Amino acid sequence: MIKNITVIDAVKTVNEALKIDKNAALIYIERVRIVEDRVILSEKIWLPKSRYEDFVGLEPEDFENLLYPFYYKKCGQFVSSAVEMLFFISNHIDPYLDNTKQENLVKVCRVAKNLEGDPIEYRESYGLAEKFSYEVNII
């Protein structure tokens, strides 16, 4: 479920990960995954505004459940691969997970790429480390 979408100014580390101009605007999305009325995953997603112009002005309810097919359908951006790094972190409060600073979290950083190998999405996903399992299948 998309909670928030907005256009933001450049973020140095994100723009570097996306290999775009250091001053290029971004589209920022907050998304949650809910199971049995509980948020199990909180995601922060950054997209190059130049590739996703058609997202400007959309409301959270305009988005489909699966983002990658929606990226292609709405903006012609096809995700063909992704690289992820997984970390265990502490001292991080996530407003959607309702966690405490003492609880360990899993942080997954993903760079999704198009067929040419260009980064077209940077994502940070957070989940509680206790009973955490993660599976991804991008086809």
mmCIF file with all atom_site columns, N, CA and C in Angstrom, residues 32-99:
data_model
loop_
_atom_site.group_PDB
_atom_site.id
_atom_site.type_symbol
_atom_site.label_atom_id
_atom_site.label_alt_id
_atom_site.label_comp_id
_atom_site.label_asym_id
_atom_site.label_entity_id
_atom_site.label_seq_id
_atom_site.pdbx_PDB_ins_code
_atom_site.Cartn_x
_atom_site.Cartn_y
_atom_site.Cartn_z
_atom_site.occupancy
_atom_site.B_iso_or_equiv
_atom_site.pdbx_formal_charge
_atom_site.auth_seq_id
_atom_site.auth_comp_id
_atom_site.auth_asym_id
_atom_site.auth_atom_id
_atom_site.pdbx_PDB_model_num
ATOM 1   N N  . VAL A 1 32 ? 4.079  0.433  2.342   1.00 0.00 ? 32 VAL A N  1
ATOM 2   C CA . VAL A 1 32 ? 4.110  -0.589 3.398   1.00 0.00 ? 32 VAL A CA 1
ATOM 3   C C  . VAL A 1 32 ? 3.508  -1.876 2.866   1.00 0.00 ? 32 VAL A C  1
ATOM 4   N N  . ARG A 1 33 ? 3.952  -2.975 3.447   1.00 0.00 ? 33 ARG A N  1
ATOM 5   C CA . ARG A 1 33 ? 3.362  -4.289 3.193   1.00 0.00 ? 33 ARG A CA 1
ATOM 6   C C  . ARG A 1 33 ? 2.706  -4.711 4.497   1.00 0.00 ? 33 ARG A C  1
ATOM 7   N N  . ILE A 1 34 ? 1.442  -5.109 4.409   1.00 0.00 ? 34 ILE A N  1
ATOM 8   C CA . ILE A 1 34 ? 0.659  -5.431 5.593   1.00 0.00 ? 34 ILE A CA 1
ATOM 9   C C  . ILE A 1 34 ? 0.213  -6.893 5.539   1.00 0.00 ? 34 ILE A C  1
ATOM 10  N N  . VAL A 1 35 ? 0.399  -7.594 6.664   1.00 0.00 ? 35 VAL A N  1
ATOM 11  C CA . VAL A 1 35 ? -0.083 -8.965 6.809   1.00 0.00 ? 35 VAL A CA 1
ATOM 12  C C  . VAL A 1 35 ? -0.855 -9.024 8.120   1.00 0.00 ? 35 VAL A C  1
ATOM 13  N N  . GLU A 1 36 ? -2.078 -9.514 8.044   1.00 0.00 ? 36 GLU A N  1
ATOM 14  C CA . GLU A 1 36 ? -2.943 -9.642 9.222   1.00 0.00 ? 36 GLU A CA 1
ATOM 15  C C  . GLU A 1 36 ? -3.019 -8.325 9.994   1.00 0.00 ? 36 GLU A C  1
ATOM 16  N N  . ASP A 1 37 ? -3.273 -7.252 9.277   1.00 0.00 ? 37 ASP A N  1
ATOM 17  C CA . ASP A 1 37 ? -3.440 -5.907 9.847   1.00 0.00 ? 37 ASP A CA 1
ATOM 18  C C  . ASP A 1 37 ? -2.194 -5.365 10.542  1.00 0.00 ? 37 ASP A C  1
ATOM 19  N N  . ARG A 1 38 ? -1.031 -5.910 10.227  1.00 0.00 ? 38 ARG A N  1
ATOM 20  C CA . ARG A 1 38 ? 0.219  -5.429 10.829  1.00 0.00 ? 38 ARG A CA 1
ATOM 21  C C  . ARG A 1 38 ? 1.236  -5.128 9.730   1.00 0.00 ? 38 ARG A C  1
ATOM 22  N N  . VAL A 1 39 ? 1.882  -3.977 9.842   1.00 0.00 ? 39 VAL A N  1
ATOM 23  C CA . VAL A 1 39 ? 2.921  -3.621 8.874   1.00 0.00 ? 39 VAL A CA 1
ATOM 24  C C  . VAL A 1 39 ? 4.129  -4.507 9.124   1.00 0.00 ? 39 VAL A C  1
ATOM 25  N N  . ILE A 1 40 ? 4.539  -5.254 8.095   1.00 0.00 ? 40 ILE A N  1
ATOM 26  C CA . ILE A 1 40 ? 5.706  -6.120 8.239   1.00 0.00 ? 40 ILE A CA 1
ATOM 27  C C  . ILE A 1 40 ? 6.910  -5.591 7.457   1.00 0.00 ? 40 ILE A C  1
ATOM 28  N N  . LEU A 1 41 ? 6.655  -4.682 6.533   1.00 0.00 ? 41 LEU A N  1
ATOM 29  C CA . LEU A 1 41 ? 7.736  -4.119 5.724   1.00 0.00 ? 41 LEU A CA 1
ATOM 30  C C  . LEU A 1 41 ? 7.403  -2.666 5.413   1.00 0.00 ? 41 LEU A C  1
ATOM 31  N N  . SER A 1 42 ? 8.385  -1.808 5.629   1.00 0.00 ? 42 SER A N  1
ATOM 32  C CA . SER A 1 42 ? 8.257  -0.387 5.335   1.00 0.00 ? 42 SER A CA 1
ATOM 33  C C  . SER A 1 42 ? 9.286  -0.055 4.265   1.00 0.00 ? 42 SER A C  1
ATOM 34  N N  . GLU A 1 43 ? 8.834  0.589  3.185   1.00 0.00 ? 43 GLU A N  1
ATOM 35  C CA . GLU A 1 43 ? 9.740  0.863  2.069   1.00 0.00 ? 43 GLU A CA 1
ATOM 36  C C  . GLU A 1 43 ? 9.792  2.349  1.749   1.00 0.00 ? 43 GLU A C  1
ATOM 37  N N  . LYS A 1 44 ? 11.004 2.785  1.421   1.00 0.00 ? 44 LYS A N  1
ATOM 38  C CA . LYS A 1 44 ? 11.249 4.129  0.920   1.00 0.00 ? 44 LYS A CA 1
ATOM 39  C C  . LYS A 1 44 ? 11.834 3.955  -0.474  1.00 0.00 ? 44 LYS A C  1
ATOM 40  N N  . ILE A 1 45 ? 11.203 4.570  -1.460  1.00 0.00 ? 45 ILE A N  1
ATOM 41  C CA . ILE A 1 45 ? 11.561 4.353  -2.857  1.00 0.00 ? 45 ILE A CA 1
ATOM 42  C C  . ILE A 1 45 ? 11.839 5.701  -3.506  1.00 0.00 ? 45 ILE A C  1
ATOM 43  N N  . TRP A 1 46 ? 12.960 5.774  -4.239  1.00 0.00 ? 46 TRP A N  1
ATOM 44  C CA . TRP A 1 46 ? 13.323 6.981  -4.971  1.00 0.00 ? 46 TRP A CA 1
ATOM 45  C C  . TRP A 1 46 ? 13.447 6.638  -6.447  1.00 0.00 ? 46 TRP A C  1
ATOM 46  N N  . LEU A 1 47 ? 12.834 7.472  -7.280  1.00 0.00 ? 47 LEU A N  1
ATOM 47  C CA . LEU A 1 47 ? 12.858 7.297  -8.723  1.00 0.00 ? 47 LEU A CA 1
ATOM 48  C C  . LEU A 1 47 ? 13.362 8.580  -9.379  1.00 0.00 ? 47 LEU A C  1
ATOM 49  N N  . PRO A 1 48 ? 14.117 8.467  -10.475 1.00 0.00 ? 48 PRO A N  1
ATOM 50  C CA . PRO A 1 48 ? 14.505 9.681  -11.198 1.00 0.00 ? 48 PRO A CA 1
ATOM 51  C C  . PRO A 1 48 ? 13.247 10.338 -11.791 1.00 0.00 ? 48 PRO A C  1
ATOM 52  N N  . LYS A 1 49 ? 12.998 11.566 -11.422 1.00 0.00 ? 49 LYS A N  1
ATOM 53  C CA . LYS A 1 49 ? 11.797 12.255 -11.916 1.00 0.00 ? 49 LYS A CA 1
ATOM 54  C C  . LYS A 1 49 ? 11.766 12.284 -13.435 1.00 0.00 ? 49 LYS A C  1
ATOM 55  N N  . SER A 1 50 ? 12.921 12.416 -14.059 1.00 0.00 ? 50 SER A N  1
ATOM 56  C CA . SER A 1 50 ? 12.978 12.504 -15.517 1.00 0.00 ? 50 SER A CA 1
ATOM 57  C C  . SER A 1 50 ? 12.425 11.247 -16.201 1.00 0.00 ? 50 SER A C  1
ATOM 58  N N  . ARG A 1 51 ? 12.523 10.092 -15.551 1.00 0.00 ? 51 ARG A N  1
ATOM 59  C CA . ARG A 1 51 ? 12.012 8.837  -16.128 1.00 0.00 ? 51 ARG A CA 1
ATOM 60  C C  . ARG A 1 51 ? 10.554 8.561  -15.751 1.00 0.00 ? 51 ARG A C  1
ATOM 61  N N  . TYR A 1 52 ? 10.066 9.216  -14.718 1.00 0.00 ? 52 TYR A N  1
ATOM 62  C CA . TYR A 1 52 ? 8.745  8.913  -14.177 1.00 0.00 ? 52 TYR A CA 1
ATOM 63  C C  . TYR A 1 52 ? 7.853  10.154 -14.104 1.00 0.00 ? 52 TYR A C  1
ATOM 64  N N  . GLU A 1 53 ? 7.940  11.018 -15.085 1.00 0.00 ? 53 GLU A N  1
ATOM 65  C CA . GLU A 1 53 ? 7.151  12.258 -15.117 1.00 0.00 ? 53 GLU A CA 1
ATOM 66  C C  . GLU A 1 53 ? 5.656  11.994 -14.948 1.00 0.00 ? 53 GLU A C  1
ATOM 67  N N  . ASP A 1 54 ? 5.170  10.879 -15.486 1.00 0.00 ? 54 ASP A N  1
ATOM 68  C CA . ASP A 1 54 ? 3.737  10.581 -15.411 1.00 0.00 ? 54 ASP A CA 1
ATOM 69  C C  . ASP A 1 54 ? 3.262  10.262 -13.996 1.00 0.00 ? 54 ASP A C  1
ATOM 70  N N  . PHE A 1 55 ? 4.181  10.088 -13.052 1.00 0.00 ? 55 PHE A N  1
ATOM 71  C CA . PHE A 1 55 ? 3.797  9.854  -11.661 1.00 0.00 ? 55 PHE A CA 1
ATOM 72  C C  . PHE A 1 55 ? 3.478  11.165 -10.943 1.00 0.00 ? 55 PHE A C  1
ATOM 73  N N  . VAL A 1 56 ? 3.971  12.281 -11.482 1.00 0.00 ? 56 VAL A N  1
ATOM 74  C CA . VAL A 1 56 ? 3.732  13.578 -10.848 1.00 0.00 ? 56 VAL A CA 1
ATOM 75  C C  . VAL A 1 56 ? 2.226  13.840 -10.843 1.00 0.00 ? 56 VAL A C  1
ATOM 76  N N  . GLY A 1 57 ? 1.696  14.116 -9.673  1.00 0.00 ? 57 GLY A N  1
ATOM 77  C CA . GLY A 1 57 ? 0.273  14.380 -9.533  1.00 0.00 ? 57 GLY A CA 1
ATOM 78  C C  . GLY A 1 57 ? -0.559 13.162 -9.178  1.00 0.00 ? 57 GLY A C  1
ATOM 79  N N  . LEU A 1 58 ? 0.037  11.966 -9.219  1.00 0.00 ? 58 LEU A N  1
ATOM 80  C CA . LEU A 1 58 ? -0.716 10.773 -8.822  1.00 0.00 ? 58 LEU A CA 1
ATOM 81  C C  . LEU A 1 58 ? -0.926 10.759 -7.311  1.00 0.00 ? 58 LEU A C  1
ATOM 82  N N  . GLU A 1 59 ? -2.006 10.154 -6.907  1.00 0.00 ? 59 GLU A N  1
ATOM 83  C CA . GLU A 1 59 ? -2.308 9.957  -5.493  1.00 0.00 ? 59 GLU A CA 1
ATOM 84  C C  . GLU A 1 59 ? -1.958 8.523  -5.118  1.00 0.00 ? 59 GLU A C  1
ATOM 85  N N  . PRO A 1 60 ? -1.725 8.233  -3.834  1.00 0.00 ? 60 PRO A N  1
ATOM 86  C CA . PRO A 1 60 ? -1.384 6.860  -3.428  1.00 0.00 ? 60 PRO A CA 1
ATOM 87  C C  . PRO A 1 60 ? -2.361 5.807  -3.940  1.00 0.00 ? 60 PRO A C  1
ATOM 88  N N  . GLU A 1 61 ? -3.639 6.125  -3.960  1.00 0.00 ? 61 GLU A N  1
ATOM 89  C CA . GLU A 1 61 ? -4.640 5.142  -4.398  1.00 0.00 ? 61 GLU A CA 1
ATOM 90  C C  . GLU A 1 61 ? -4.602 4.884  -5.902  1.00 0.00 ? 61 GLU A C  1
ATOM 91  N N  . ASP A 1 62 ? -3.867 5.701  -6.662  1.00 0.00 ? 62 ASP A N  1
ATOM 92  C CA . ASP A 1 62 ? -3.734 5.499  -8.106  1.00 0.00 ? 62 ASP A CA 1
ATOM 93  C C  . ASP A 1 62 ? -2.780 4.355  -8.457  1.00 0.00 ? 62 ASP A C  1
ATOM 94  N N  . PHE A 1 63 ? -1.965 3.921  -7.507  1.00 0.00 ? 63 PHE A N  1
ATOM 95  C CA . PHE A 1 63 ? -0.956 2.906  -7.768  1.00 0.00 ? 63 PHE A CA 1
ATOM 96  C C  . PHE A 1 63 ? -1.538 1.506  -7.680  1.00 0.00 ? 63 PHE A C  1
ATOM 97  N N  . GLU A 1 64 ? -0.992 0.622  -8.493  1.00 0.00 ? 64 GLU A N  1
ATOM 98  C CA . GLU A 1 64 ? -1.348 -0.785 -8.434  1.00 0.00 ? 64 GLU A CA 1
ATOM 99  C C  . GLU A 1 64 ? -0.489 -1.470 -7.375  1.00 0.00 ? 64 GLU A C  1
ATOM 100 N N  . ASN A 1 65 ? -0.869 -2.666 -6.974  1.00 0.00 ? 65 ASN A N  1
ATOM 101 C CA . ASN A 1 65 ? -0.147 -3.383 -5.926  1.00 0.00 ? 65 ASN A CA 1
ATOM 102 C C  . ASN A 1 65 ? 1.287  -3.716 -6.327  1.00 0.00 ? 65 ASN A C  1
ATOM 103 N N  . LEU A 1 66 ? 1.489  -4.202 -7.537  1.00 0.00 ? 66 LEU A N  1
ATOM 104 C CA . LEU A 1 66 ? 2.831  -4.540 -8.014  1.00 0.00 ? 66 LEU A CA 1
ATOM 105 C C  . LEU A 1 66 ? 3.427  -3.345 -8.742  1.00 0.00 ? 66 LEU A C  1
ATOM 106 N N  . LEU A 1 67 ? 4.529  -2.830 -8.218  1.00 0.00 ? 67 LEU A N  1
ATOM 107 C CA . LEU A 1 67 ? 5.095  -1.602 -8.774  1.00 0.00 ? 67 LEU A CA 1
ATOM 108 C C  . LEU A 1 67 ? 5.794  -1.791 -10.110 1.00 0.00 ? 67 LEU A C  1
ATOM 109 N N  . TYR A 1 68 ? 6.555  -2.863 -10.287 1.00 0.00 ? 68 TYR A N  1
ATOM 110 C CA . TYR A 1 68 ? 7.337  -2.977 -11.521 1.00 0.00 ? 68 TYR A CA 1
ATOM 111 C C  . TYR A 1 68 ? 6.462  -3.044 -12.770 1.00 0.00 ? 68 TYR A C  1
ATOM 112 N N  . PRO A 1 69 ? 5.391  -3.824 -12.777 1.00 0.00 ? 69 PRO A N  1
ATOM 113 C CA . PRO A 1 69 ? 4.500  -3.758 -13.947 1.00 0.00 ? 69 PRO A CA 1
ATOM 114 C C  . PRO A 1 69 ? 3.869  -2.365 -14.108 1.00 0.00 ? 69 PRO A C  1
ATOM 115 N N  . PHE A 1 70 ? 3.589  -1.704 -12.982 1.00 0.00 ? 70 PHE A N  1
ATOM 116 C CA . PHE A 1 70 ? 3.012  -0.362 -13.031 1.00 0.00 ? 70 PHE A CA 1
ATOM 117 C C  . PHE A 1 70 ? 4.013  0.644  -13.597 1.00 0.00 ? 70 PHE A C  1
ATOM 118 N N  . TYR A 1 71 ? 5.289  0.520  -13.240 1.00 0.00 ? 71 TYR A N  1
ATOM 119 C CA . TYR A 1 71 ? 6.327  1.390  -13.815 1.00 0.00 ? 71 TYR A CA 1
ATOM 120 C C  . TYR A 1 71 ? 6.309  1.294  -15.340 1.00 0.00 ? 71 TYR A C  1
ATOM 121 N N  . TYR A 1 72 ? 6.192  0.067  -15.837 1.00 0.00 ? 72 TYR A N  1
ATOM 122 C CA . TYR A 1 72 ? 6.223  -0.146 -17.286 1.00 0.00 ? 72 TYR A CA 1
ATOM 123 C C  . TYR A 1 72 ? 4.936  0.376  -17.936 1.00 0.00 ? 72 TYR A C  1
ATOM 124 N N  . LYS A 1 73 ? 3.814  0.026  -17.343 1.00 0.00 ? 73 LYS A N  1
ATOM 125 C CA . LYS A 1 73 ? 2.515  0.421  -17.899 1.00 0.00 ? 73 LYS A CA 1
ATOM 126 C C  . LYS A 1 73 ? 2.372  1.944  -17.960 1.00 0.00 ? 73 LYS A C  1
ATOM 127 N N  . LYS A 1 74 ? 2.783  2.628  -16.897 1.00 0.00 ? 74 LYS A N  1
ATOM 128 C CA . LYS A 1 74 ? 2.544  4.072  -16.790 1.00 0.00 ? 74 LYS A CA 1
ATOM 129 C C  . LYS A 1 74 ? 3.665  4.909  -17.413 1.00 0.00 ? 74 LYS A C  1
ATOM 130 N N  . CYS A 1 75 ? 4.917  4.432  -17.305 1.00 0.00 ? 75 CYS A N  1
ATOM 131 C CA . CYS A 1 75 ? 6.063  5.265  -17.718 1.00 0.00 ? 75 CYS A CA 1
ATOM 132 C C  . CYS A 1 75 ? 7.012  4.583  -18.700 1.00 0.00 ? 75 CYS A C  1
ATOM 133 N N  . GLY A 1 76 ? 6.731  3.352  -19.094 1.00 0.00 ? 76 GLY A N  1
ATOM 134 C CA . GLY A 1 76 ? 7.598  2.654  -20.032 1.00 0.00 ? 76 GLY A CA 1
ATOM 135 C C  . GLY A 1 76 ? 8.928  2.226  -19.440 1.00 0.00 ? 76 GLY A C  1
ATOM 136 N N  . GLN A 1 77 ? 9.017  2.160  -18.100 1.00 0.00 ? 77 GLN A N  1
ATOM 137 C CA . GLN A 1 77 ? 10.253 1.777  -17.433 1.00 0.00 ? 77 GLN A CA 1
ATOM 138 C C  . GLN A 1 77 ? 10.183 0.296  -17.043 1.00 0.00 ? 77 GLN A C  1
ATOM 139 N N  . PHE A 1 78 ? 11.007 -0.519 -17.697 1.00 0.00 ? 78 PHE A N  1
ATOM 140 C CA . PHE A 1 78 ? 11.002 -1.968 -17.493 1.00 0.00 ? 78 PHE A CA 1
ATOM 141 C C  . PHE A 1 78 ? 12.172 -2.374 -16.603 1.00 0.00 ? 78 PHE A C  1
ATOM 142 N N  . VAL A 1 79 ? 11.860 -2.976 -15.472 1.00 0.00 ? 79 VAL A N  1
ATOM 143 C CA . VAL A 1 79 ? 12.897 -3.470 -14.557 1.00 0.00 ? 79 VAL A CA 1
ATOM 144 C C  . VAL A 1 79 ? 13.283 -4.871 -15.008 1.00 0.00 ? 79 VAL A C  1
ATOM 145 N N  . SER A 1 80 ? 14.575 -5.035 -15.341 1.00 0.00 ? 80 SER A N  1
ATOM 146 C CA . SER A 1 80 ? 15.034 -6.348 -15.801 1.00 0.00 ? 80 SER A CA 1
ATOM 147 C C  . SER A 1 80 ? 15.932 -7.045 -14.781 1.00 0.00 ? 80 SER A C  1
ATOM 148 N N  . SER A 1 81 ? 16.482 -6.282 -13.839 1.00 0.00 ? 81 SER A N  1
ATOM 149 C CA . SER A 1 81 ? 17.342 -6.896 -12.826 1.00 0.00 ? 81 SER A CA 1
ATOM 150 C C  . SER A 1 81 ? 17.423 -5.979 -11.616 1.00 0.00 ? 81 SER A C  1
ATOM 151 N N  . ALA A 1 82 ? 17.930 -6.529 -10.527 1.00 0.00 ? 82 ALA A N  1
ATOM 152 C CA . ALA A 1 82 ? 18.109 -5.743 -9.308  1.00 0.00 ? 82 ALA A CA 1
ATOM 153 C C  . ALA A 1 82 ? 19.285 -6.293 -8.521  1.00 0.00 ? 82 ALA A C  1
ATOM 154 N N  . VAL A 1 83 ? 19.954 -5.395 -7.824  1.00 0.00 ? 83 VAL A N  1
ATOM 155 C CA . VAL A 1 83 ? 21.049 -5.766 -6.938  1.00 0.00 ? 83 VAL A CA 1
ATOM 156 C C  . VAL A 1 83 ? 20.645 -5.329 -5.540  1.00 0.00 ? 83 VAL A C  1
ATOM 157 N N  . GLU A 1 84 ? 20.787 -6.234 -4.577  1.00 0.00 ? 84 GLU A N  1
ATOM 158 C CA . GLU A 1 84 ? 20.389 -5.923 -3.209  1.00 0.00 ? 84 GLU A CA 1
ATOM 159 C C  . GLU A 1 84 ? 21.540 -6.142 -2.236  1.00 0.00 ? 84 GLU A C  1
ATOM 160 N N  . MET A 1 85 ? 21.524 -5.327 -1.187  1.00 0.00 ? 85 MET A N  1
ATOM 161 C CA . MET A 1 85 ? 22.434 -5.502 -0.053  1.00 0.00 ? 85 MET A CA 1
ATOM 162 C C  . MET A 1 85 ? 21.578 -5.517 1.202   1.00 0.00 ? 85 MET A C  1
ATOM 163 N N  . LEU A 1 86 ? 21.872 -6.453 2.106   1.00 0.00 ? 86 LEU A N  1
ATOM 164 C CA . LEU A 1 86 ? 21.081 -6.634 3.306   1.00 0.00 ? 86 LEU A CA 1
ATOM 165 C C  . LEU A 1 86 ? 21.939 -6.304 4.525   1.00 0.00 ? 86 LEU A C  1
ATOM 166 N N  . PHE A 1 87 ? 21.352 -5.555 5.475   1.00 0.00 ? 87 PHE A N  1
ATOM 167 C CA . PHE A 1 87 ? 22.042 -5.138 6.694   1.00 0.00 ? 87 PHE A CA 1
ATOM 168 C C  . PHE A 1 87 ? 21.135 -5.401 7.888   1.00 0.00 ? 87 PHE A C  1
ATOM 169 N N  . PHE A 1 88 ? 21.740 -5.641 9.045   1.00 0.00 ? 88 PHE A N  1
ATOM 170 C CA . PHE A 1 88 ? 21.016 -5.645 10.296  1.00 0.00 ? 88 PHE A CA 1
ATOM 171 C C  . PHE A 1 88 ? 21.406 -4.367 11.019  1.00 0.00 ? 88 PHE A C  1
ATOM 172 N N  . ILE A 1 89 ? 20.394 -3.585 11.423  1.00 0.00 ? 89 ILE A N  1
ATOM 173 C CA . ILE A 1 89 ? 20.670 -2.280 12.019  1.00 0.00 ? 89 ILE A CA 1
ATOM 174 C C  . ILE A 1 89 ? 19.928 -2.143 13.341  1.00 0.00 ? 89 ILE A C  1
ATOM 175 N N  . SER A 1 90 ? 20.362 -1.186 14.137  1.00 0.00 ? 90 SER A N  1
ATOM 176 C CA . SER A 1 90 ? 19.678 -0.847 15.388  1.00 0.00 ? 90 SER A CA 1
ATOM 177 C C  . SER A 1 90 ? 19.623 0.676  15.495  1.00 0.00 ? 90 SER A C  1
ATOM 178 N N  . ASN A 1 91 ? 18.968 1.155  16.515  1.00 0.00 ? 91 ASN A N  1
ATOM 179 C CA . ASN A 1 91 ? 18.847 2.599  16.750  1.00 0.00 ? 91 ASN A CA 1
ATOM 180 C C  . ASN A 1 91 ? 18.170 3.328  15.601  1.00 0.00 ? 91 ASN A C  1
ATOM 181 N N  . HIS A 1 92 ? 17.182 2.688  14.983  1.00 0.00 ? 92 HIS A N  1
ATOM 182 C CA . HIS A 1 92 ? 16.431 3.314  13.892  1.00 0.00 ? 92 HIS A CA 1
ATOM 183 C C  . HIS A 1 92 ? 14.940 3.143  14.170  1.00 0.00 ? 92 HIS A C  1
ATOM 184 N N  . ILE A 1 93 ? 14.235 4.244  14.202  1.00 0.00 ? 93 ILE A N  1
ATOM 185 C CA . ILE A 1 93 ? 12.789 4.209  14.393  1.00 0.00 ? 93 ILE A CA 1
ATOM 186 C C  . ILE A 1 93 ? 12.121 4.382  13.034  1.00 0.00 ? 93 ILE A C  1
ATOM 187 N N  . ASP A 1 94 ? 11.225 3.475  12.710  1.00 0.00 ? 94 ASP A N  1
ATOM 188 C CA . ASP A 1 94 ? 10.462 3.580  11.476  1.00 0.00 ? 94 ASP A CA 1
ATOM 189 C C  . ASP A 1 94 ? 9.005  3.880  11.855  1.00 0.00 ? 94 ASP A C  1
ATOM 190 N N  . PRO A 1 95 ? 8.447  4.958  11.345  1.00 0.00 ? 95 PRO A N  1
ATOM 191 C CA . PRO A 1 95 ? 7.095  5.340  11.758  1.00 0.00 ? 95 PRO A CA 1
ATOM 192 C C  . PRO A 1 95 ? 6.015  4.327  11.384  1.00 0.00 ? 95 PRO A C  1
ATOM 193 N N  . TYR A 1 96 ? 6.246  3.508  10.382  1.00 0.00 ? 96 TYR A N  1
ATOM 194 C CA . TYR A 1 96 ? 5.234  2.536  9.969   1.00 0.00 ? 96 TYR A CA 1
ATOM 195 C C  . TYR A 1 96 ? 5.361  1.200  10.704  1.00 0.00 ? 96 TYR A C  1
ATOM 196 N N  . LEU A 1 97 ? 6.577  0.854  11.135  1.00 0.00 ? 97 LEU A N  1
ATOM 197 C CA . LEU A 1 97 ? 6.784  -0.430 11.812  1.00 0.00 ? 97 LEU A CA 1
ATOM 198 C C  . LEU A 1 97 ? 6.413  -0.393 13.281  1.00 0.00 ? 97 LEU A C  1
ATOM 199 N N  . ASP A 1 98 ? 6.290  0.806  13.846  1.00 0.00 ? 98 ASP A N  1
ATOM 200 C CA . ASP A 1 98 ? 5.954  0.946  15.262  1.00 0.00 ? 98 ASP A CA 1
ATOM 201 C C  . ASP A 1 98 ? 6.965  0.202  16.137  1.00 0.00 ? 98 ASP A C  1
ATOM 202 N N  . ASN A 1 99 ? 8.235  0.373  15.811  1.00 0.00 ? 99 ASN A N  1
ATOM 203 C CA . ASN A 1 99 ? 9.296  -0.310 16.559  1.00 0.00 ? 99 ASN A CA 1
ATOM 204 C C  . ASN A 1 99 ? 9.936  0.626  17.583  1.00 0.00 ? 99 ASN A C  1
#
